[in-house]
DNA sequence: ATATCGATTATCT
DNA sequence: GATAATCGATATG
């Protein structure tokens, strides 16, 4: 506590995350993603999720981040997935209908945000690994207790699954089970018309099982992608 | 720049 | 009792 947070005047790295021509962040029109969008294989959804925006309504404030990195997790075929060993109380959301928020707590410290995929009864999900902050940067900096003095500091806010969860105030207690496709929800995903480009597929990171599968999807070159810069191994 | 390590707790064996 | 879909700090080149 107590460390000053200076964000006044800071803008998102607009050059690196272009919007539709002439559109400013506050003017974005968000189009919700549908239930059927998530009712598919997470490996098909993942690249389409890149470039979409994650939105948190916080009272009057809006927290918005451009999705730049996700990972797909499957069911019985995927030893790295939480659903691999079958349904439990913790992972129940992954076995439910598509488009719902799955949050888990890890390493005694961090929350991670996922969305359920595939039809009711078939497990699968997508882990949100990094977003580029667009709106609510001051609020994110406060939530992270990070000092942002230059654009170079911005990745500290939302680059990494634990970081983005903290920046958006995401916890299991607060958010697990929410409908990701409802505007009534205070946490949802939407399209603002920005088309994802330069999508690259790599092996997933931070796991010890099934490390060979290329199920990590990133916007190549985007500075908010997490992990070592060299971990952009093509497969 | 890369490598290693400690923190801290819910969940599962 | 061990592990974990992580992070931040420290050490070393």
PDB file of C-alpha atoms (C1' of nucleotides) in Angstrom:
ATOM      1  CA  UNK A   1       0.000   0.000   0.000  1.00  0.00           C
ATOM      2  CA  UNK A   2       0.906   3.617  -0.242  1.00  0.00           C
ATOM      3  CA  UNK A   3       2.846   3.583  -3.475  1.00  0.00           C
ATOM      4  CA  UNK A   4       1.723   6.381  -5.716  1.00  0.00           C
ATOM      5  CA  UNK A   5       0.104   5.489  -8.985  1.00  0.00           C
ATOM      6  CA  UNK A   6       0.707   7.879 -11.829  1.00  0.00           C
ATOM      7  CA  UNK A   7      -1.285   7.220 -14.941  1.00  0.00           C
ATOM      8  CA  UNK A   8      -2.524  10.647 -15.919  1.00  0.00           C
ATOM      9  CA  UNK A   9      -2.167  11.330 -19.589  1.00  0.00           C
ATOM     10  CA  UNK A  10      -1.298   7.746 -20.434  1.00  0.00           C
ATOM     11  CA  UNK A  11      -2.977   6.289 -23.456  1.00  0.00           C
ATOM     12  CA  UNK A  12      -3.081   2.721 -24.687  1.00  0.00           C
ATOM     13  CA  UNK A  13      -0.418   1.785 -27.200  1.00  0.00           C
ATOM     14  CA  UNK A  14      -2.803   2.617 -29.987  1.00  0.00           C
ATOM     15  CA  UNK A  15      -0.309   2.034 -32.744  1.00  0.00           C
ATOM     16  CA  UNK A  16       0.065  -1.544 -31.635  1.00  0.00           C
ATOM     17  CA  UNK A  17      -3.617  -2.209 -31.211  1.00  0.00           C
ATOM     18  CA  UNK A  18      -5.427  -0.429 -34.005  1.00  0.00           C
ATOM     19  CA  UNK A  19      -9.164   0.048 -33.853  1.00  0.00           C
ATOM     20  CA  UNK A  20     -11.613   0.379 -36.672  1.00  0.00           C
ATOM     21  CA  UNK A  21     -10.791   3.589 -38.600  1.00  0.00           C
ATOM     22  CA  UNK A  22     -11.700   6.755 -36.747  1.00  0.00           C
ATOM     23  CA  UNK A  23     -12.877   4.981 -33.669  1.00  0.00           C
ATOM     24  CA  UNK A  24     -11.670   5.945 -30.232  1.00  0.00           C
ATOM     25  CA  UNK A  25     -11.777   3.536 -27.307  1.00  0.00           C
ATOM     26  CA  UNK A  26     -14.650   5.273 -25.536  1.00  0.00           C
ATOM     27  CA  UNK A  27     -16.671   5.284 -28.713  1.00  0.00           C
ATOM     28  CA  UNK A  28     -16.462   1.573 -29.336  1.00  0.00           C
ATOM     29  CA  UNK A  29     -19.687  -0.279 -30.023  1.00  0.00           C
ATOM     30  CA  UNK A  30     -19.510  -3.669 -28.469  1.00  0.00           C
ATOM     31  CA  UNK A  31     -21.230  -6.653 -29.998  1.00  0.00           C
ATOM     32  CA  UNK A  32     -21.701  -9.537 -27.604  1.00  0.00           C
ATOM     33  CA  UNK A  33     -20.468 -12.981 -28.519  1.00  0.00           C
ATOM     34  CA  UNK A  34     -23.223 -15.567 -28.701  1.00  0.00           C
ATOM     35  CA  UNK A  35     -23.772 -18.873 -26.955  1.00  0.00           C
ATOM     36  CA  UNK A  36     -23.218 -20.686 -30.245  1.00  0.00           C
ATOM     37  CA  UNK A  37     -19.860 -18.932 -30.643  1.00  0.00           C
ATOM     38  CA  UNK A  38     -18.639 -20.833 -27.602  1.00  0.00           C
ATOM     39  CA  UNK A  39     -20.429 -24.049 -28.519  1.00  0.00           C
ATOM     40  CA  UNK A  40     -17.424 -25.260 -30.524  1.00  0.00           C
ATOM     41  CA  UNK A  41     -13.978 -26.783 -30.115  1.00  0.00           C
ATOM     42  CA  UNK A  42     -11.798 -24.413 -28.055  1.00  0.00           C
ATOM     43  CA  UNK A  43      -9.079 -24.783 -30.673  1.00  0.00           C
ATOM     44  CA  UNK A  44     -11.424 -23.328 -33.264  1.00  0.00           C
ATOM     45  CA  UNK A  45     -12.714 -20.573 -31.002  1.00  0.00           C
ATOM     46  CA  UNK A  46      -9.327 -19.481 -29.665  1.00  0.00           C
ATOM     47  CA  UNK A  47      -7.940 -17.749 -32.766  1.00  0.00           C
ATOM     48  CA  UNK A  48     -11.290 -16.016 -33.255  1.00  0.00           C
ATOM     49  CA  UNK A  49     -11.194 -14.750 -29.677  1.00  0.00           C
ATOM     50  CA  UNK A  50      -7.985 -12.849 -30.361  1.00  0.00           C
ATOM     51  CA  UNK A  51      -8.749  -9.210 -31.079  1.00  0.00           C
ATOM     52  CA  UNK A  52     -12.055  -9.329 -29.189  1.00  0.00           C
ATOM     53  CA  UNK A  53     -12.405  -7.321 -25.977  1.00  0.00           C
ATOM     54  CA  UNK A  54     -12.851  -8.389 -22.376  1.00  0.00           C
ATOM     55  CA  UNK A  55     -15.209  -6.006 -20.563  1.00  0.00           C
ATOM     56  CA  UNK A  56     -15.803  -5.495 -16.863  1.00  0.00           C
ATOM     57  CA  UNK A  57     -18.480  -3.106 -15.717  1.00  0.00           C
ATOM     58  CA  UNK A  58     -17.416  -1.590 -12.416  1.00  0.00           C
ATOM     59  CA  UNK A  59     -20.121   0.758 -11.261  1.00  0.00           C
ATOM     60  CA  UNK A  60     -19.883   3.658 -13.706  1.00  0.00           C
ATOM     61  CA  UNK A  61     -16.428   2.681 -14.852  1.00  0.00           C
ATOM     62  CA  UNK A  62     -15.638   0.333 -17.701  1.00  0.00           C
ATOM     63  CA  UNK A  63     -12.559  -1.837 -17.775  1.00  0.00           C
ATOM     64  CA  UNK A  64     -11.716  -2.999 -21.287  1.00  0.00           C
ATOM     65  CA  UNK A  65      -8.825  -5.056 -22.634  1.00  0.00           C
ATOM     66  CA  UNK A  66      -8.016  -6.377 -26.095  1.00  0.00           C
ATOM     67  CA  UNK A  67      -7.483 -10.152 -26.000  1.00  0.00           C
ATOM     68  CA  UNK A  68      -4.008 -10.960 -27.323  1.00  0.00           C
ATOM     69  CA  UNK A  69      -3.218 -14.396 -25.868  1.00  0.00           C
ATOM     70  CA  UNK A  70      -5.338 -17.438 -24.977  1.00  0.00           C
ATOM     71  CA  UNK A  71      -4.875 -21.167 -24.520  1.00  0.00           C
ATOM     72  CA  UNK A  72      -7.259 -23.997 -25.405  1.00  0.00           C
ATOM     73  CA  UNK A  73      -7.913 -26.831 -22.956  1.00  0.00           C
ATOM     74  CA  UNK A  74      -9.808 -29.973 -23.867  1.00  0.00           C
ATOM     75  CA  UNK A  75     -11.340 -32.821 -21.892  1.00  0.00           C
ATOM     76  CA  UNK A  76     -10.463 -36.481 -21.515  1.00  0.00           C
ATOM     77  CA  UNK A  77      -7.823 -36.243 -24.263  1.00  0.00           C
ATOM     78  CA  UNK A  78      -5.876 -33.457 -22.595  1.00  0.00           C
ATOM     79  CA  UNK A  79      -3.829 -34.321 -19.476  1.00  0.00           C
ATOM     80  CA  UNK A  80      -3.080 -30.625 -18.885  1.00  0.00           C
ATOM     81  CA  UNK A  81      -6.773 -29.740 -18.600  1.00  0.00           C
ATOM     82  CA  UNK A  82      -8.529 -29.372 -15.269  1.00  0.00           C
ATOM     83  CA  UNK A  83     -11.336 -31.513 -16.667  1.00  0.00           C
ATOM     84  CA  UNK A  84      -8.986 -34.388 -17.541  1.00  0.00           C
ATOM     85  CA  UNK A  85      -9.684 -36.496 -14.443  1.00  0.00           C
ATOM     86  CA  UNK A  86     -13.423 -35.961 -14.562  1.00  0.00           C
ATOM     87  CA  UNK A  87     -15.965 -33.675 -13.034  1.00  0.00           C
ATOM     88  CA  UNK A  88     -15.372 -32.264  -9.545  1.00  0.00           C
ATOM     89  CA  UNK A  89     -16.882 -29.409  -7.605  1.00  0.00           C
ATOM     90  CA  UNK A  90     -14.105 -27.077  -8.731  1.00  0.00           C
ATOM     91  CA  UNK A  91     -14.236 -27.753 -12.475  1.00  0.00           C
ATOM     92  CA  UNK A  92     -18.006 -28.253 -12.818  1.00  0.00           C
ATOM     93  CA  UNK A  93     -18.383 -25.175 -15.024  1.00  0.00           C
ATOM     94  CA  UNK A  94     -16.149 -26.736 -17.676  1.00  0.00           C
ATOM     95  CA  UNK A  95     -18.629 -29.608 -17.968  1.00  0.00           C
ATOM     96  CA  UNK A  96     -21.647 -27.316 -18.207  1.00  0.00           C
ATOM     97  CA  UNK A  97     -23.055 -25.324 -21.137  1.00  0.00           C
ATOM     98  CA  UNK A  98     -20.751 -23.083 -23.216  1.00  0.00           C
ATOM     99  CA  UNK A  99     -20.064 -19.414 -22.571  1.00  0.00           C
ATOM    100  CA  UNK A 100     -19.780 -19.433 -18.788  1.00  0.00           C
ATOM    101  CA  UNK A 101     -16.996 -18.097 -16.617  1.00  0.00           C
ATOM    102  CA  UNK A 102     -14.651 -20.590 -14.957  1.00  0.00           C
ATOM    103  CA  UNK A 103     -12.260 -19.090 -12.413  1.00  0.00           C
ATOM    104  CA  UNK A 104      -9.747 -21.125 -10.447  1.00  0.00           C
ATOM    105  CA  UNK A 105      -7.231 -20.246  -7.752  1.00  0.00           C
ATOM    106  CA  UNK A 106      -3.629 -21.331  -8.237  1.00  0.00           C
ATOM    107  CA  UNK A 107      -0.329 -21.323  -6.356  1.00  0.00           C
ATOM    108  CA  UNK A 108      -1.990 -19.886  -3.298  1.00  0.00           C
ATOM    109  CA  UNK A 109      -1.867 -16.477  -4.933  1.00  0.00           C
ATOM    110  CA  UNK A 110      -3.572 -16.055  -8.252  1.00  0.00           C
ATOM    111  CA  UNK A 111      -6.889 -16.353 -10.009  1.00  0.00           C
ATOM    112  CA  UNK A 112      -7.166 -17.366 -13.645  1.00  0.00           C
ATOM    113  CA  UNK A 113     -10.042 -16.586 -16.007  1.00  0.00           C
ATOM    114  CA  UNK A 114     -11.512 -19.145 -18.394  1.00  0.00           C
ATOM    115  CA  UNK A 115     -14.641 -19.581 -20.455  1.00  0.00           C
ATOM    116  CA  UNK A 116     -16.417 -22.896 -20.939  1.00  0.00           C
ATOM    117  CA  UNK A 117     -16.721 -24.288 -24.450  1.00  0.00           C
ATOM    118  CA  UNK A 118     -18.540 -27.131 -26.223  1.00  0.00           C
ATOM    119  CA  UNK A 119     -22.050 -28.387 -25.480  1.00  0.00           C
ATOM    120  CA  UNK A 120     -23.426 -29.152 -22.038  1.00  0.00           C
ATOM    121  CA  UNK A 121     -21.832 -32.362 -20.809  1.00  0.00           C
ATOM    122  CA  UNK A 122     -18.680 -32.029 -22.936  1.00  0.00           C
ATOM    123  CA  UNK A 123     -15.793 -30.423 -21.051  1.00  0.00           C
ATOM    124  CA  UNK A 124     -13.504 -27.824 -22.586  1.00  0.00           C
ATOM    125  CA  UNK A 125     -12.398 -24.272 -22.027  1.00  0.00           C
ATOM    126  CA  UNK A 126     -10.164 -21.377 -22.919  1.00  0.00           C
ATOM    127  CA  UNK A 127      -7.706 -19.676 -20.551  1.00  0.00           C
ATOM    128  CA  UNK A 128      -7.298 -15.924 -20.957  1.00  0.00           C
ATOM    129  CA  UNK A 129      -3.562 -15.307 -20.703  1.00  0.00           C
ATOM    130  CA  UNK A 130      -3.142 -11.670 -21.681  1.00  0.00           C
ATOM    131  CA  UNK A 131      -5.053  -8.592 -22.758  1.00  0.00           C
ATOM    132  CA  UNK A 132      -3.949  -5.142 -23.826  1.00  0.00           C
ATOM    133  CA  UNK A 133      -5.567  -2.505 -21.597  1.00  0.00           C
ATOM    134  CA  UNK A 134      -7.758  -0.070 -23.525  1.00  0.00           C
ATOM    135  CA  UNK A 135     -10.029   1.548 -20.939  1.00  0.00           C
ATOM    136  CA  UNK A 136      -9.828   1.838 -17.161  1.00  0.00           C
ATOM    137  CA  UNK A 137      -6.057   1.869 -16.995  1.00  0.00           C
ATOM    138  CA  UNK A 138      -6.006   3.824 -13.748  1.00  0.00           C
ATOM    139  CA  UNK A 139      -8.390   1.364 -12.136  1.00  0.00           C
ATOM    140  CA  UNK A 140      -6.265  -1.546 -13.308  1.00  0.00           C
ATOM    141  CA  UNK A 141      -3.099   0.032 -11.944  1.00  0.00           C
ATOM    142  CA  UNK A 142      -4.792   0.526  -8.600  1.00  0.00           C
ATOM    143  CA  UNK A 143      -6.042  -3.062  -8.509  1.00  0.00           C
ATOM    144  CA  UNK A 144      -2.553  -4.344  -9.334  1.00  0.00           C
ATOM    145  CA  UNK A 145      -0.798  -1.872  -7.035  1.00  0.00           C
ATOM    146  CA  UNK A 146       1.568  -1.126  -9.866  1.00  0.00           C
ATOM    147  CA  UNK A 147       3.041   2.231 -10.745  1.00  0.00           C
ATOM    148  CA  UNK A 148       2.576   3.118 -14.387  1.00  0.00           C
ATOM    149  CA  UNK A 149       4.861   5.948 -15.443  1.00  0.00           C
ATOM    150  CA  UNK A 150       5.279   5.124 -19.105  1.00  0.00           C
ATOM    151  CA  UNK A 151       3.711   2.897 -21.729  1.00  0.00           C
ATOM    152  CA  UNK A 152       6.561   0.503 -21.031  1.00  0.00           C
ATOM    153  CA  UNK A 153       4.958  -0.267 -17.675  1.00  0.00           C
ATOM    154  CA  UNK A 154       1.562  -1.174 -19.095  1.00  0.00           C
ATOM    155  CA  UNK A 155       2.254  -4.888 -19.660  1.00  0.00           C
ATOM    156  CA  UNK A 156       2.725  -5.265 -15.902  1.00  0.00           C
ATOM    157  CA  UNK A 157      -1.016  -4.671 -15.623  1.00  0.00           C
ATOM    158  CA  UNK A 158      -2.490  -7.402 -17.798  1.00  0.00           C
ATOM    159  CA  UNK A 159       0.268  -9.526 -19.357  1.00  0.00           C
ATOM    160  CA  UNK A 160      -0.217 -12.954 -17.782  1.00  0.00           C
ATOM    161  CA  UNK A 161      -3.304 -14.804 -16.528  1.00  0.00           C
ATOM    162  CA  UNK A 162      -2.802 -13.904 -12.864  1.00  0.00           C
ATOM    163  CA  UNK A 163      -2.106 -10.299 -13.700  1.00  0.00           C
ATOM    164  CA  UNK A 164      -5.125  -9.749 -15.907  1.00  0.00           C
ATOM    165  CA  UNK A 165      -7.386 -11.391 -13.359  1.00  0.00           C
ATOM    166  CA  UNK A 166      -6.110  -9.065 -10.653  1.00  0.00           C
ATOM    167  CA  UNK A 167      -6.387  -6.010 -12.920  1.00  0.00           C
ATOM    168  CA  UNK A 168     -10.027  -6.825 -13.663  1.00  0.00           C
ATOM    169  CA  UNK A 169     -10.827  -7.744 -10.059  1.00  0.00           C
ATOM    170  CA  UNK A 170     -11.667 -11.295 -11.065  1.00  0.00           C
ATOM    171  CA  UNK A 171     -12.032 -13.862  -8.272  1.00  0.00           C
ATOM    172  CA  UNK A 172     -13.644 -17.258  -8.002  1.00  0.00           C
ATOM    173  CA  UNK A 173     -15.996 -16.037  -5.313  1.00  0.00           C
ATOM    174  CA  UNK A 174     -17.172 -13.100  -7.381  1.00  0.00           C
ATOM    175  CA  UNK A 175     -17.186 -14.402 -10.930  1.00  0.00           C
ATOM    176  CA  UNK A 176     -17.222 -18.192 -11.212  1.00  0.00           C
ATOM    177  CA  UNK A 177     -20.319 -19.346 -13.083  1.00  0.00           C
ATOM    178  CA  UNK A 178     -21.249 -15.974 -14.615  1.00  0.00           C
ATOM    179  CA  UNK A 179     -22.735 -15.876 -18.093  1.00  0.00           C
ATOM    180  CA  UNK A 180     -20.046 -14.582 -20.418  1.00  0.00           C
ATOM    181  CA  UNK A 181     -22.508 -13.919 -23.241  1.00  0.00           C
ATOM    182  CA  UNK A 182     -24.887 -11.643 -21.337  1.00  0.00           C
ATOM    183  CA  UNK A 183     -24.670  -7.882 -21.254  1.00  0.00           C
ATOM    184  CA  UNK A 184     -26.455  -8.074 -17.935  1.00  0.00           C
ATOM    185  CA  UNK A 185     -23.359  -9.770 -16.623  1.00  0.00           C
ATOM    186  CA  UNK A 186     -20.691  -7.400 -15.333  1.00  0.00           C
ATOM    187  CA  UNK A 187     -18.067  -9.498 -17.097  1.00  0.00           C
ATOM    188  CA  UNK A 188     -18.356 -10.375 -20.773  1.00  0.00           C
ATOM    189  CA  UNK A 189     -16.560 -10.636 -24.098  1.00  0.00           C
ATOM    190  CA  UNK A 190     -17.459  -8.645 -27.167  1.00  0.00           C
ATOM    191  CA  UNK A 191     -16.329  -7.632 -30.615  1.00  0.00           C
ATOM    192  CA  UNK A 192     -15.630  -3.980 -31.346  1.00  0.00           C
ATOM    193  CA  UNK A 193     -14.997  -4.609 -35.007  1.00  0.00           C
ATOM    194  CA  UNK A 194     -11.255  -5.006 -34.706  1.00  0.00           C
ATOM    195  CA  UNK A 195     -10.105  -7.907 -36.862  1.00  0.00           C
ATOM    196  CA  UNK A 196      -7.393 -10.091 -35.367  1.00  0.00           C
ATOM    197  CA  UNK A 197      -4.356 -10.427 -37.558  1.00  0.00           C
ATOM    198  CA  UNK A 198      -0.997 -12.127 -37.254  1.00  0.00           C
ATOM    199  CA  UNK A 199      -2.412 -15.013 -35.247  1.00  0.00           C
ATOM    200  CA  UNK A 200       0.336 -17.413 -34.236  1.00  0.00           C
ATOM    201  CA  UNK A 201       0.041 -20.837 -32.613  1.00  0.00           C
ATOM    202  CA  UNK A 202       2.587 -22.145 -30.104  1.00  0.00           C
ATOM    203  CA  UNK A 203       2.823 -24.759 -27.357  1.00  0.00           C
ATOM    204  CA  UNK A 204       1.105 -23.856 -24.094  1.00  0.00           C
ATOM    205  CA  UNK A 205       3.232 -22.514 -21.258  1.00  0.00           C
ATOM    206  CA  UNK A 206       3.273 -23.020 -17.510  1.00  0.00           C
ATOM    207  CA  UNK A 207       2.176 -26.649 -17.746  1.00  0.00           C
ATOM    208  CA  UNK A 208       4.035 -29.920 -17.194  1.00  0.00           C
ATOM    209  CA  UNK A 209       1.771 -32.330 -19.086  1.00  0.00           C
ATOM    210  CA  UNK A 210       0.939 -32.496 -22.777  1.00  0.00           C
ATOM    211  CA  UNK A 211       3.512 -29.791 -23.422  1.00  0.00           C
ATOM    212  CA  UNK A 212       3.764 -30.652 -27.099  1.00  0.00           C
ATOM    213  CA  UNK A 213       0.311 -29.643 -28.203  1.00  0.00           C
ATOM    214  CA  UNK A 214       0.221 -26.292 -30.006  1.00  0.00           C
ATOM    215  CA  UNK A 215      -2.804 -24.901 -28.206  1.00  0.00           C
ATOM    216  CA  UNK A 216      -1.567 -21.402 -27.351  1.00  0.00           C
ATOM    217  CA  UNK A 217      -2.775 -18.597 -29.599  1.00  0.00           C
ATOM    218  CA  UNK A 218      -1.181 -15.174 -29.707  1.00  0.00           C
ATOM    219  CA  UNK A 219      -1.226 -11.977 -31.739  1.00  0.00           C
ATOM    220  CA  UNK A 220       2.332 -12.084 -33.020  1.00  0.00           C
ATOM    221  CA  UNK A 221       4.422  -9.086 -32.080  1.00  0.00           C
ATOM    222  CA  UNK A 222       1.936  -7.640 -29.634  1.00  0.00           C
ATOM    223  CA  UNK A 223       3.950  -6.473 -26.588  1.00  0.00           C
ATOM    224  CA  UNK A 224       1.259  -7.588 -24.159  1.00  0.00           C
ATOM    225  CA  UNK A 225       1.691 -11.267 -24.923  1.00  0.00           C
ATOM    226  CA  UNK A 226       3.090 -12.970 -21.805  1.00  0.00           C
ATOM    227  CA  UNK A 227       6.168 -15.106 -21.341  1.00  0.00           C
ATOM    228  CA  UNK A 228       9.694 -14.913 -22.716  1.00  0.00           C
ATOM    229  CA  UNK A 229       9.810 -13.237 -26.117  1.00  0.00           C
ATOM    230  CA  UNK A 230      11.527 -16.294 -27.480  1.00  0.00           C
ATOM    231  CA  UNK A 231       8.655 -18.579 -26.591  1.00  0.00           C
ATOM    232  CA  UNK A 232       7.120 -17.965 -29.956  1.00  0.00           C
ATOM    233  CA  UNK A 233       8.099 -21.354 -31.267  1.00  0.00           C
ATOM    234  CA  UNK A 234       6.147 -22.310 -34.311  1.00  0.00           C
ATOM    235  CA  UNK A 235       4.917 -25.822 -34.638  1.00  0.00           C
TER     236      UNK A 235
ATOM    237  C1'  DA B   1      19.096 -11.864 -21.192  1.00  0.00           C
ATOM    238  C1'  DT B   2      18.068 -16.345 -18.888  1.00  0.00           C
ATOM    239  C1'  DA B   3      17.775 -19.143 -14.662  1.00  0.00           C
ATOM    240  C1'  DT B   4      16.289 -20.334 -10.240  1.00  0.00           C
ATOM    241  C1'  DC B   5      13.496 -19.981  -6.291  1.00  0.00           C
ATOM    242  C1'  DG B   6      10.048 -18.772  -2.578  1.00  0.00           C
ATOM    243  C1'  DA B   7       5.350 -17.479  -1.592  1.00  0.00           C
ATOM    244  C1'  DT B   8       0.888 -19.475  -0.154  1.00  0.00           C
ATOM    245  C1'  DT B   9      -3.517 -22.336  -0.268  1.00  0.00           C
ATOM    246  C1'  DA B  10      -7.369 -24.927  -2.644  1.00  0.00           C
ATOM    247  C1'  DT B  11      -7.740 -29.221  -4.424  1.00  0.00           C
ATOM    248  C1'  DC B  12      -6.896 -33.882  -5.130  1.00  0.00           C
ATOM    249  C1'  DT B  13      -4.421 -38.557  -4.051  1.00  0.00           C
TER     250       DT B  13
ATOM    251  C1'  DG C   1       1.345 -34.942   1.548  1.00  0.00           C
ATOM    252  C1'  DA C   2       2.059 -33.247  -3.173  1.00  0.00           C
ATOM    253  C1'  DT C   3       0.911 -30.485  -6.714  1.00  0.00           C
ATOM    254  C1'  DA C   4      -0.359 -26.397  -9.352  1.00  0.00           C
ATOM    255  C1'  DA C   5      -3.074 -23.446 -16.598  1.00  0.00           C
ATOM    256  C1'  DT C   6       1.776 -17.900 -11.657  1.00  0.00           C
ATOM    257  C1'  DC C   7       4.344 -13.925 -10.223  1.00  0.00           C
ATOM    258  C1'  DG C   8       8.058 -11.228  -8.558  1.00  0.00           C
ATOM    259  C1'  DA C   9      12.506 -11.035  -6.705  1.00  0.00           C
ATOM    260  C1'  DT C  10      17.219 -12.266  -6.892  1.00  0.00           C
ATOM    261  C1'  DA C  11      21.356 -14.024  -8.949  1.00  0.00           C
ATOM    262  C1'  DT C  12      24.383 -14.538 -12.754  1.00  0.00           C
ATOM    263  C1'  DG C  13      26.308 -13.786 -17.691  1.00  0.00           C
TER     264       DG C  13
END
